[in-house]
Each structure stands twice: as C-alpha cells, then as structure tokens.
mmCIF file of C-alpha atoms in Angstrom:
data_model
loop_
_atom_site.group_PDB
_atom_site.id
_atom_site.type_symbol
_atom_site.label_atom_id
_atom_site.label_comp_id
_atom_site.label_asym_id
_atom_site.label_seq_id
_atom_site.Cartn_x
_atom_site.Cartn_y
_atom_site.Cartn_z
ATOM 1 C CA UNK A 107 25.147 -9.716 -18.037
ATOM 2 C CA UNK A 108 21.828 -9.681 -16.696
ATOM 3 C CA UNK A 109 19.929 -12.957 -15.352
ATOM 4 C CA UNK A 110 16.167 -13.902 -14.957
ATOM 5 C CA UNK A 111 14.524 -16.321 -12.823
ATOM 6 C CA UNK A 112 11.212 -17.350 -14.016
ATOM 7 C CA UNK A 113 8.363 -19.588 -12.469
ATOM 8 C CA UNK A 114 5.581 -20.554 -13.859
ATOM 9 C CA UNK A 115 2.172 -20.716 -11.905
ATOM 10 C CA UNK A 116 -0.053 -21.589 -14.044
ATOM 11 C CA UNK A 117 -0.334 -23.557 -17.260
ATOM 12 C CA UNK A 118 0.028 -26.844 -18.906
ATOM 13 C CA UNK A 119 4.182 -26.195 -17.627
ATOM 14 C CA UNK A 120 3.051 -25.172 -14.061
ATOM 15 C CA UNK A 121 5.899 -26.228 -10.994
ATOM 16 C CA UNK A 122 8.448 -25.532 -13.872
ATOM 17 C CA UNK A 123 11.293 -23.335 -12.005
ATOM 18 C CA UNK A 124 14.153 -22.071 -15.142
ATOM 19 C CA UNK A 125 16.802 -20.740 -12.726
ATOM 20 C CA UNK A 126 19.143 -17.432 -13.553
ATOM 21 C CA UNK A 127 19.148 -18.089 -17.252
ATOM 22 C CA UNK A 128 21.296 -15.557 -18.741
ATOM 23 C CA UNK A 129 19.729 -12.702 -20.857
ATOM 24 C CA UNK A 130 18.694 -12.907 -23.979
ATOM 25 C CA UNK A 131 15.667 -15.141 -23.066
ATOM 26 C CA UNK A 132 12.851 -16.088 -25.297
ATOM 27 C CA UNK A 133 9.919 -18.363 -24.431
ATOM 28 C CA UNK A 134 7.376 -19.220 -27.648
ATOM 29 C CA UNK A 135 6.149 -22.706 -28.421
ATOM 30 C CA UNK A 136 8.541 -23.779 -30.760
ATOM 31 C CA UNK A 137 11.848 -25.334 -30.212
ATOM 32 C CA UNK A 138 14.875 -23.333 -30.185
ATOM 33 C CA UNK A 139 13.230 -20.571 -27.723
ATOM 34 C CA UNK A 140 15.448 -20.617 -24.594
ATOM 35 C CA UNK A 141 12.314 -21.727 -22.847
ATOM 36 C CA UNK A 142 9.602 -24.074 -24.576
ATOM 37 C CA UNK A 143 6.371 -24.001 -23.196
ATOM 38 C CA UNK A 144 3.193 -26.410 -24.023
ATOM 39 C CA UNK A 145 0.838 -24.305 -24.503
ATOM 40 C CA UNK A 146 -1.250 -23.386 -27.853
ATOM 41 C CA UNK A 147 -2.101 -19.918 -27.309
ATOM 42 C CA UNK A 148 1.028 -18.459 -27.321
ATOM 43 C CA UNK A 149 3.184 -17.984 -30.156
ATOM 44 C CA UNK A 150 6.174 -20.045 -31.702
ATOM 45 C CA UNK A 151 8.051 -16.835 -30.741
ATOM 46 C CA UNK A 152 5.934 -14.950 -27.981
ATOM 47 C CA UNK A 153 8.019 -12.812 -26.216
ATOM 48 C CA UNK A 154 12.124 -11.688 -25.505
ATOM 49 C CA UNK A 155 13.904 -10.667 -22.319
ATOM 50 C CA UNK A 156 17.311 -8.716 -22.821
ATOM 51 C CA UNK A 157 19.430 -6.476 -20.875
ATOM 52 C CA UNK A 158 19.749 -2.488 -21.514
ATOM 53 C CA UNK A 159 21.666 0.116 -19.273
ATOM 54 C CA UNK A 160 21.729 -2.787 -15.918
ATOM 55 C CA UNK A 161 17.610 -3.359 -16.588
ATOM 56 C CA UNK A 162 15.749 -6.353 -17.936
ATOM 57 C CA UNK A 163 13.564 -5.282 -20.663
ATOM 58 C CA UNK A 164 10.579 -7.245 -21.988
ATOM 59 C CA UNK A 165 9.758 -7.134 -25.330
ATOM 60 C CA UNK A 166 6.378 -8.832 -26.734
ATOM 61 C CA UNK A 167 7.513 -10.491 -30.614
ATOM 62 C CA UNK A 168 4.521 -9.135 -32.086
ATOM 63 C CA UNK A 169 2.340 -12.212 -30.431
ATOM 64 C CA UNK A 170 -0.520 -13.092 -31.912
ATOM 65 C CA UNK A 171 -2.497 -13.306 -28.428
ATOM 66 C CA UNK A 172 0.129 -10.897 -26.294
ATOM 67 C CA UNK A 173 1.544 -10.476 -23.355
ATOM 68 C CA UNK A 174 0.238 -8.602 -19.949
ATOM 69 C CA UNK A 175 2.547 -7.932 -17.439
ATOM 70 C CA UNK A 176 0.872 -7.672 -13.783
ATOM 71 C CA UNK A 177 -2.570 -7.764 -15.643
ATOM 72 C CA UNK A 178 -1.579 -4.831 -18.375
ATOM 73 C CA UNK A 179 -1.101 -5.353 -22.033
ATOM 74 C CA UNK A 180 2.293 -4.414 -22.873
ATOM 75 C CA UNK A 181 4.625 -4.174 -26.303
ATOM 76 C CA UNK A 182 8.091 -3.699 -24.122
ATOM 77 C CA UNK A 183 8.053 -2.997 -20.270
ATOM 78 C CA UNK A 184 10.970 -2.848 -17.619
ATOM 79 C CA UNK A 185 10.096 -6.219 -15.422
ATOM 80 C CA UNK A 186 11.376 -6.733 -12.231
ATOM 81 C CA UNK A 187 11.329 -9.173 -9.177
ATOM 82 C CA UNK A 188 8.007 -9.995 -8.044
ATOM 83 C CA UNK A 189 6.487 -8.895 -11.917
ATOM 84 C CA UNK A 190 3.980 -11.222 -13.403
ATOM 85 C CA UNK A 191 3.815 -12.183 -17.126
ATOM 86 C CA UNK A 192 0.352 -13.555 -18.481
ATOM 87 C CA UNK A 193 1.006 -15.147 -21.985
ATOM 88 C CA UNK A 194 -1.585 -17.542 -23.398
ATOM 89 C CA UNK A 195 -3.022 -20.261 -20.832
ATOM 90 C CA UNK A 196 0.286 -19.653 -18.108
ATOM 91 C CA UNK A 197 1.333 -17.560 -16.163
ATOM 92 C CA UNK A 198 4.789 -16.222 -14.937
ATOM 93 C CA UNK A 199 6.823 -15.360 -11.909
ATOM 94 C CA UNK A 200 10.274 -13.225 -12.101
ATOM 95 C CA UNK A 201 12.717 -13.721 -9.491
ATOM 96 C CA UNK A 202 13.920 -16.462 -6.999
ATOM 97 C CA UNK A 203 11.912 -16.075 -3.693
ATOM 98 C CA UNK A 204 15.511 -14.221 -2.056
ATOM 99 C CA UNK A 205 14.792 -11.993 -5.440
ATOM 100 C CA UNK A 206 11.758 -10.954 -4.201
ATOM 101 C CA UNK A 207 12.082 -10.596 -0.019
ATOM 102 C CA UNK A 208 15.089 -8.460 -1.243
ATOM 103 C CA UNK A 209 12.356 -6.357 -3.545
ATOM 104 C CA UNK A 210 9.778 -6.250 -0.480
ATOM 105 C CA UNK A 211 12.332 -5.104 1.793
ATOM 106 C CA UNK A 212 14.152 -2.228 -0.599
ATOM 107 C CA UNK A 213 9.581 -0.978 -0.923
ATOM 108 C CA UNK A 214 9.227 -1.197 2.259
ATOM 109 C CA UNK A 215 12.204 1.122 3.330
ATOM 110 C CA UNK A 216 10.830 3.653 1.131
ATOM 111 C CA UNK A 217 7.468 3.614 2.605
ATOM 112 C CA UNK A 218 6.327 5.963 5.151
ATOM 113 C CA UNK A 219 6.944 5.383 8.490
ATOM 114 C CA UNK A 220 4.227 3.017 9.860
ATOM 115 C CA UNK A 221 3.536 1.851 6.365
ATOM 116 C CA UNK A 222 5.874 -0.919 6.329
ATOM 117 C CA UNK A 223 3.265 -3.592 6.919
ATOM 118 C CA UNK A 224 1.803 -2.785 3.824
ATOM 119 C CA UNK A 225 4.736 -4.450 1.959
ATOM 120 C CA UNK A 226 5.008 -7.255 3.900
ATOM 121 C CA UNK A 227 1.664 -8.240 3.628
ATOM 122 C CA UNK A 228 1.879 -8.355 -0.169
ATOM 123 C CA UNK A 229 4.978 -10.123 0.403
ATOM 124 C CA UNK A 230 3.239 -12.892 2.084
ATOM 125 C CA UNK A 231 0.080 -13.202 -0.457
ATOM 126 C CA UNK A 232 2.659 -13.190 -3.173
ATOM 127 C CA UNK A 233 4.926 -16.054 -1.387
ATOM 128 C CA UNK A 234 1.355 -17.499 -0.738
ATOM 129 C CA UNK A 235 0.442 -17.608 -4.673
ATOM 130 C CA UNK A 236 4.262 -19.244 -5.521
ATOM 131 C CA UNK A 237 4.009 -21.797 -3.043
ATOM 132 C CA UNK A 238 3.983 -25.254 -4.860
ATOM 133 C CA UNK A 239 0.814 -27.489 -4.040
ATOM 134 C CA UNK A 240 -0.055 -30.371 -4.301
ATOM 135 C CA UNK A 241 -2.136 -30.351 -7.503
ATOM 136 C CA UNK A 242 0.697 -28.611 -8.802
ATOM 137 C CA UNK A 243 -1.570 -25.260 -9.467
ATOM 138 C CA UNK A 244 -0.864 -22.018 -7.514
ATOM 139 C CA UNK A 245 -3.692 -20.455 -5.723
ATOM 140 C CA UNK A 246 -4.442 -17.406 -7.994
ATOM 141 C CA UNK A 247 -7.706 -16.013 -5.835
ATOM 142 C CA UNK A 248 -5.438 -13.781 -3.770
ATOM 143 C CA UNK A 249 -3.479 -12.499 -7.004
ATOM 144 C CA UNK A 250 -3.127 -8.496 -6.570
ATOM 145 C CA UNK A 251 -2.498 -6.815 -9.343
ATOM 146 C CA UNK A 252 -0.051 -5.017 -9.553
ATOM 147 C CA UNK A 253 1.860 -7.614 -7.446
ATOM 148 C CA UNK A 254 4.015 -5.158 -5.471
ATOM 149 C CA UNK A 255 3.347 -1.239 -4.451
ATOM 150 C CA UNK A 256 4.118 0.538 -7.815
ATOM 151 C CA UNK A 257 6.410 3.910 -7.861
ATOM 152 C CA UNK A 258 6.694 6.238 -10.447
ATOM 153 C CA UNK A 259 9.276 5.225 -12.968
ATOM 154 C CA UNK A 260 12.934 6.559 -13.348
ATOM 155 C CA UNK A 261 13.699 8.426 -16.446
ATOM 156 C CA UNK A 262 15.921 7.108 -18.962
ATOM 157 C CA UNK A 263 19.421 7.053 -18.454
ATOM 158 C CA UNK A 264 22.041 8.238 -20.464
ATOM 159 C CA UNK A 265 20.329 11.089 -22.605
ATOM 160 C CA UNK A 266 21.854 12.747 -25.050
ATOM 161 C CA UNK A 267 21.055 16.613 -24.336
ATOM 162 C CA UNK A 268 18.640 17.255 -27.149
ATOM 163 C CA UNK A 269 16.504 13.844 -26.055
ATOM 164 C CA UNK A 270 16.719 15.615 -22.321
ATOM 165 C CA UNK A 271 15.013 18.591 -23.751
ATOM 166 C CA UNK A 272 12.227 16.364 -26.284
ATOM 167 C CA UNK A 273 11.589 14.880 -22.807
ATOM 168 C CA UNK A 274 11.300 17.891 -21.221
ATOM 169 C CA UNK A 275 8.774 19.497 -23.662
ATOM 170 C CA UNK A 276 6.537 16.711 -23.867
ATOM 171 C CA UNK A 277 6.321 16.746 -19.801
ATOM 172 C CA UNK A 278 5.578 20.205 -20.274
ATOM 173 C CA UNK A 279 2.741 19.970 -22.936
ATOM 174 C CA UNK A 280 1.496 16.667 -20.425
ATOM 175 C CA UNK A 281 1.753 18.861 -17.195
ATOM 176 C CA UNK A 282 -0.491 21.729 -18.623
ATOM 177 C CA UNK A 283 -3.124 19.809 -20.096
ATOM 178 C CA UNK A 284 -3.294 18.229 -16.385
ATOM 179 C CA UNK A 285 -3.066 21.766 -15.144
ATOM 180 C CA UNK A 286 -5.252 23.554 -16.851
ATOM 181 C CA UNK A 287 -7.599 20.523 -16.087
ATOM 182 C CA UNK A 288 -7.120 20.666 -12.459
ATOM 183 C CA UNK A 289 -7.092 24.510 -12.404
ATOM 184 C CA UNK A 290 -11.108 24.536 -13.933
ATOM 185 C CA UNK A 291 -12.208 21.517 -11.701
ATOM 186 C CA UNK A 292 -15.430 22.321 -9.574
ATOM 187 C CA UNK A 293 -16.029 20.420 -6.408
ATOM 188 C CA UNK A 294 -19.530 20.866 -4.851
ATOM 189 C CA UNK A 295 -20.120 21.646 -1.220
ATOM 190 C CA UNK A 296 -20.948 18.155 0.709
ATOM 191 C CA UNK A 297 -19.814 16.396 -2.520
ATOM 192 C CA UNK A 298 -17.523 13.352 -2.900
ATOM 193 C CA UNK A 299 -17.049 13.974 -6.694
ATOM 194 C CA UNK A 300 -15.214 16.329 -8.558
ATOM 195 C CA UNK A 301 -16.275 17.843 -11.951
ATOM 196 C CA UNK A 302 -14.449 19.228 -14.965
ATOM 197 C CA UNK A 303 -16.155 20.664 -18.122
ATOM 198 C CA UNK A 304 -16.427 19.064 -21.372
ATOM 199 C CA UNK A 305 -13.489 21.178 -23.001
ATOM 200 C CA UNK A 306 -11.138 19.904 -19.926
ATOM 201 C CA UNK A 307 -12.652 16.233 -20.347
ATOM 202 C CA UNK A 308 -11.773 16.163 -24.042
ATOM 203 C CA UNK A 309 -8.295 17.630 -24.054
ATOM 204 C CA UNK A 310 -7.468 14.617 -21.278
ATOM 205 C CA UNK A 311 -8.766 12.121 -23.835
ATOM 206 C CA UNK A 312 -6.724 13.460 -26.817
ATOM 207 C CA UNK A 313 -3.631 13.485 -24.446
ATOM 208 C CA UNK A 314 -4.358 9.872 -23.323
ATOM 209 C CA UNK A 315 -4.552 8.612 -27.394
ATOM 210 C CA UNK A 316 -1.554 11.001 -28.277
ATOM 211 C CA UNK A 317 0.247 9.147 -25.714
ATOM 212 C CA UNK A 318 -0.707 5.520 -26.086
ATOM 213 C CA UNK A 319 -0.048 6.149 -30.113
ATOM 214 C CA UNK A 320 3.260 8.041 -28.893
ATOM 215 C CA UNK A 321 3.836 4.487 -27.179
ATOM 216 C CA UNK A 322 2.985 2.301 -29.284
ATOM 217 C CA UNK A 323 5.634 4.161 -32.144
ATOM 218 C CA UNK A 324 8.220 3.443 -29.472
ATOM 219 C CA UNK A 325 7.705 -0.481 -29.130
ATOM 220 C CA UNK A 326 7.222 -0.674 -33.048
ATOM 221 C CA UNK A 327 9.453 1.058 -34.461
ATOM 222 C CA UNK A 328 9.491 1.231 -37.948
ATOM 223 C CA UNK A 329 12.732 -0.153 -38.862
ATOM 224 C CA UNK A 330 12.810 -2.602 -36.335
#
C-alpha cells in the first residue's frame, strides 16, 4: 500500500499537514473526500491519488478549474516527493521533509560530478518555501518550477509484448520526425540561432497535437 504526505502552502487551509494517509486519497470540497479543503474553486471532487505498479498516480476527476502539477496542467501524472499540486486558490506539497532530503540526495547522486550543489540548493529554496511562518503563508517568490531537477521518465512496467512493440513504433515515428528535423537544420556562421524550414516546422507541430490528443485519449478513456 502506498502512502502520501501532503502540505498545503497556500490557501484558505494553509499550515494544514495530512500525514501518510493511505492511498486512495481524494481532496474536493465536499465532505466525504479523504481530505476537505475550504476553498471554492475547486471541485466537490477535484482530484484522486492511488497506487499502480509501487507509484502514486494522480488523477484530475474531470475538475471544473483543474489541476497543475509543478506549474503544468495535467489529467493523470506520476507525483513524487518534492511535486507540487496547484488546485483552485491552494497549493500542495508531497512528502514529509525526510521524503524529500531523501529525493534531493537519490538527484544529487545521479548528477555529474561537481554538480551536486545544484540539488542542494533547490533543496534549500524548497525547505525555504515549506517552512511555516508566522502569518501562516509560505513564501512562494522563490517557487522554481519544476521544484526538483527533472529526468526523463521510466517506461511502463510490465508490458505485455505487443504494447512493447506499439511503444516501440510510436518512438520510432517520434524519433524521425525529430530526425529528419534535426538532419535539415541550418545554423549560420556567427549565429546563436538555429533554423529549420517550414516543411520541418510543420511536421513538429502535427507531432506535438498528435501527441497531446494521443494523451489526452489516455487520461479519458472512453469507458472510464
């Protein structure tokens, strides 16, 4: 069973800390969410967290405002320690402080050597931005978004072997448009820019809204 630790920043509920609540969470407006937050712009049932295959998924309820996780809009997204969840007026933090040093520390023995500082720093603007005040509000101005060094995303576990090979041909048809992109690119002698015909341009736009319908099929399914 997976377990979430939420804080909220910001919001009429800010300085509220819900400690390892067991998945599945919702939070919405209304009573009978696992979490019940005063706040009119989100929804009487905004958004879900549940566990698949050892991850904590997020899943927006079809929100009538939505929900952005580390400043993106988002219909279902893997969260993790150190994620933040915008919905409505408030603002979320996942994972205990310990949650998130041990986050900072697993990024930072990744990074290149000499690059370590880099995640430590963000560690200490995030802990800067969850430290209670007085007021009760969290100091937002130093907010980076994301809030930890992204890396690129694991692929799903637990294929079956024909969705290994749908995978593998839409990589494919992804990698040449880039390619063939990349291949025709012109940059100009004492130039900072880079330039790509129209054709090029184009076929990165279609891929771009093939993909983000592609996605968008995925977190609303039709028999859901």
């Amino acid at each position: 069973m997976a377990y979430v630790t939420l804080r909220v920043l910001h919001g009429a509920d800010r300085g509220k800390v819900f400690e390892r609540l067991a998945t599945p969470v919702t939070i919405g407006r209304e009573e009978g969410n696992t979490i019940q937050l005063n706040d009119e712009r989100i929804s009487r049932y905004h958004l879900k967290f549940q566990e698949d295959n050892d991850k904590v998924v997020l899943t927006d309820l079809e929100s009538t405002n939505g929900t952005k996780v580390n400043g993106e809009d988002i219909q279902v997204r893997i969260v993790r320690d150190g994620d933040m969840i915008a919905l409505g007026r408030s603002l979320i933090l996942v994972g205990s402080q310990t949650d998130i040093d041990r986050r900072i520390a697993e990024i930072a023995a990744r990074l290149p050597a000499g690059e370590e500082g880099r995640a430590r720093e963000l560690g200490q603007r995030l802990r800067k931005i969850a430290a209670p005040r007085p007021d009760g509000q969290s100091d937002l101005s130093d907010f980076p978004v994301p809030i930890l060094p992204g890396q690129l995303p694991s692929l799903p576990e637990r294929m079956s072997p024909a969705q290994s090979a749908e995978f593998v041909e839409l990589f494919d048809h992804v990698l040449a448009v880039l390619r063939e992109a990349a291949e025709g690119a012109v940059m100009r002698p004492g130039a900072e820019r880079v330039e790509i015909d129209f054709a090029h341009w184009q076929g990165i736009l279609d891929l771009q809204g093939k993909l983000a319908a592609m996605l968008r099929s995925i977190a609303e399914p039709r028999d859901r």
